[in-house]
């Protein structure tokens, strides 16, 4: 690691070494009407969590999960090291099936942190994961995009960069995420390099690592070390990494391989059963919660076998399946109940919790998309979720990253951030003097208290049209997705890259070039 | 009251005297794919309430409301009787301004019921108001409609009948509501007669009365007596009636006149401050809650001066005002915090609570409309709201009743009703045997537990499209409002009126004709 790089890491990638920084540029862009307001720090919730299970119900699910772990067991597939580690830890391993003595996983998880800092190259963008913090990250994984010309097509690296830029600019998006879309114009075995680079180059918010193969996880760590320095990475979480369980009750070689790399380097794993109830879990909420808890206990405890103290999250991706068509469904009541319950189980376990987002099954950003997303997102906030993947841009069951929906969703994230502030009970907010001043039959529009407070009083949506019908008609009868389209174009026009130390940039490019030269393109 | 009528009342308007009843017809229509499933009884929530204020905060708001009541007072305008009643009750009346000694309103409210039954002519449709019950009613008040041909135009009595029919058919709509739209093709002083008649004739769910003048309230009561019988009406709530405060801190002659009629006949009043924060109340949540509590305490206590024990609700209509355009805004965080807080204050006061609905400012049922509606509706359910006006059909800040939005909203009401059931923790729902049977790496689609439970496991939306993109494309790339349009047409085609005793029908028509003949048409 060169001195230049170390220096860069200490200064958050050198962001503040020159230039005016992001805040001033954002404020200027905002004044001119083209860009967003300044980015907000991660949410520190001042509202309480909503709960759907009482103590008795929670204990019931926990007992049942213990039965699943001990009697049925969890498979750790095609990973001899994992099985050896479990044997050494005292589990009963039969073939690839691991049976866990009661209490073993909980005991192992005592070394996992209750909360931790997810570091960004700009320290102002560091995010707390756990406790009262909530952190939003964009959609993850779609191979397709709905672009700004209305085309549904395969995603490219250009789309990927655009979504990173939009996430960087969105005030209530606290991370630029991970696979914001799959850049299918780049070879499968190389695209992770361009993805990680894009997160570093076009944003200064914290980002996620590649999990599609152990060597890609190693590449992610290597690039993070160029940015932050070796020691910093080994001692701090600079990436969050999505480790899906292959539900029901399986962790496969790929996920285990990635989890081992990240945990070894002290990077955070989000152990997430990916559940479509009725297919990957029982058709009931209680049965689904039991299986989720068992899977997370096994997967999260595994990270502690790799490295005690490695950060790990209790993840849940909950949807249902249509028993008519077999298609996944989103924003319905049952997954909400699952997520509320899982959040409670995670708090009792002392692990940060991931669920939710702005999920939907609709093909277009219409009222179906919005209802399903809003039902999911309101639940996500009130459940007390710490890390929210898919918080913006998700369309069509996760097959599509949509520019328009990204803009609509990020506006809703702003509302959630305001909601999380709860009720201000200060003397000024009580407004007794204003009520005295105005009195019966008058109005508050001009009173001093209103004038002094209105700027901060209400969340202001950049997309909602609340004008009169006549005004709206004159302006072309636009639907919200048309306004979202215009806003996305405007933001991308006003985008300014955050400063990155040229020496770091050069080192990253060199690393990427070397890695790409070392292997032929693979397309599967 | 004739014997025939009394008989009718005893049998719920004679509904079950002949014919197969609503359930069978609905099931048949549903099987043929054209109509909805059978109507569901009102919601009995098995989930807890979400709260945003702690004990200290609640006491603070209550103390401040007492200050408003005592120091500032509430105006009861142009109603000498009201002022005399307050004087006699021990209030300090100065001009039209009533100042309330600390504790007076709370003392008077001790005679108001904590909950009561809102009677329908079909007793199966009776709804509990209060406690753990939640009751949905359609949009109230719009002078315009967005019709099924896409036109925005003045509403007619034909639209009114259609919305009553749709409310009657919607499974999770528990009331046919009140002014589902303003039938502006009928004289202002006569249209209430046609409205009340439409509720009685085209639905058998509970309905709301006219409040636009005391004599129209009297007409409502007279028509209710024809339907239910004199004694029944005097001893039971058969109408819910919207008494808006003229915020800030005024009750006007019209509202007081209607309130007096209804309370005198033991009919329920929903005392609702109509609040756009920043205009009718302080720009802050705490200040708004203070004013709402003061207004409700005064207005609700007034109903007990008229008749001790008359049912009365703590109502809240909360929105904000755009400080840029002056337009009302909906579905934003601040009104949600107001409503959550008001629900807590109502529970402490021991009154049933009304707020929320599916509110929005959008001109079309797009993603803006859906986000705003969903944010409001999720809050409404979790707040523990007892009576939900505007639960379906509201568009454009309440200026428009939309057929398409009605259909989309009523689908969401079904989701809320399912959500309210909470988590089933029965042994069957725990599904341990299913987890044992399926085991790691398999799937639950074909297992016995899934087959036995899937019919009731998940809420099934009649409008959400969760098919593949390709299937959706083949079917014409329809947006949800197009599917909603088709569903509304299909329901209206399949509509069958519930049975109404012809003698009652005749008596109602006679009454209406006599009343209409007694006055010239008025158009303002």
Short mmCIF file of C-alpha atoms in Angstrom, two decimals, chain B residues 174 183 189 274 350 379 447:
data_model
loop_
_atom_site.label_atom_id
_atom_site.label_comp_id
_atom_site.label_asym_id
_atom_site.label_seq_id
_atom_site.Cartn_x
_atom_site.Cartn_y
_atom_site.Cartn_z
CA UNK B 174 -68.53 -2.17 5.77
CA UNK B 183 -75.63 14.63 -7.05
CA UNK B 189 -82.51 21.36 -0.73
CA UNK B 274 -61.13 19.44 9.53
CA UNK B 350 -62.81 6.58 25.96
CA UNK B 379 -51.41 4.53 9.35
CA UNK B 447 -46.87 -30.60 0.41
#
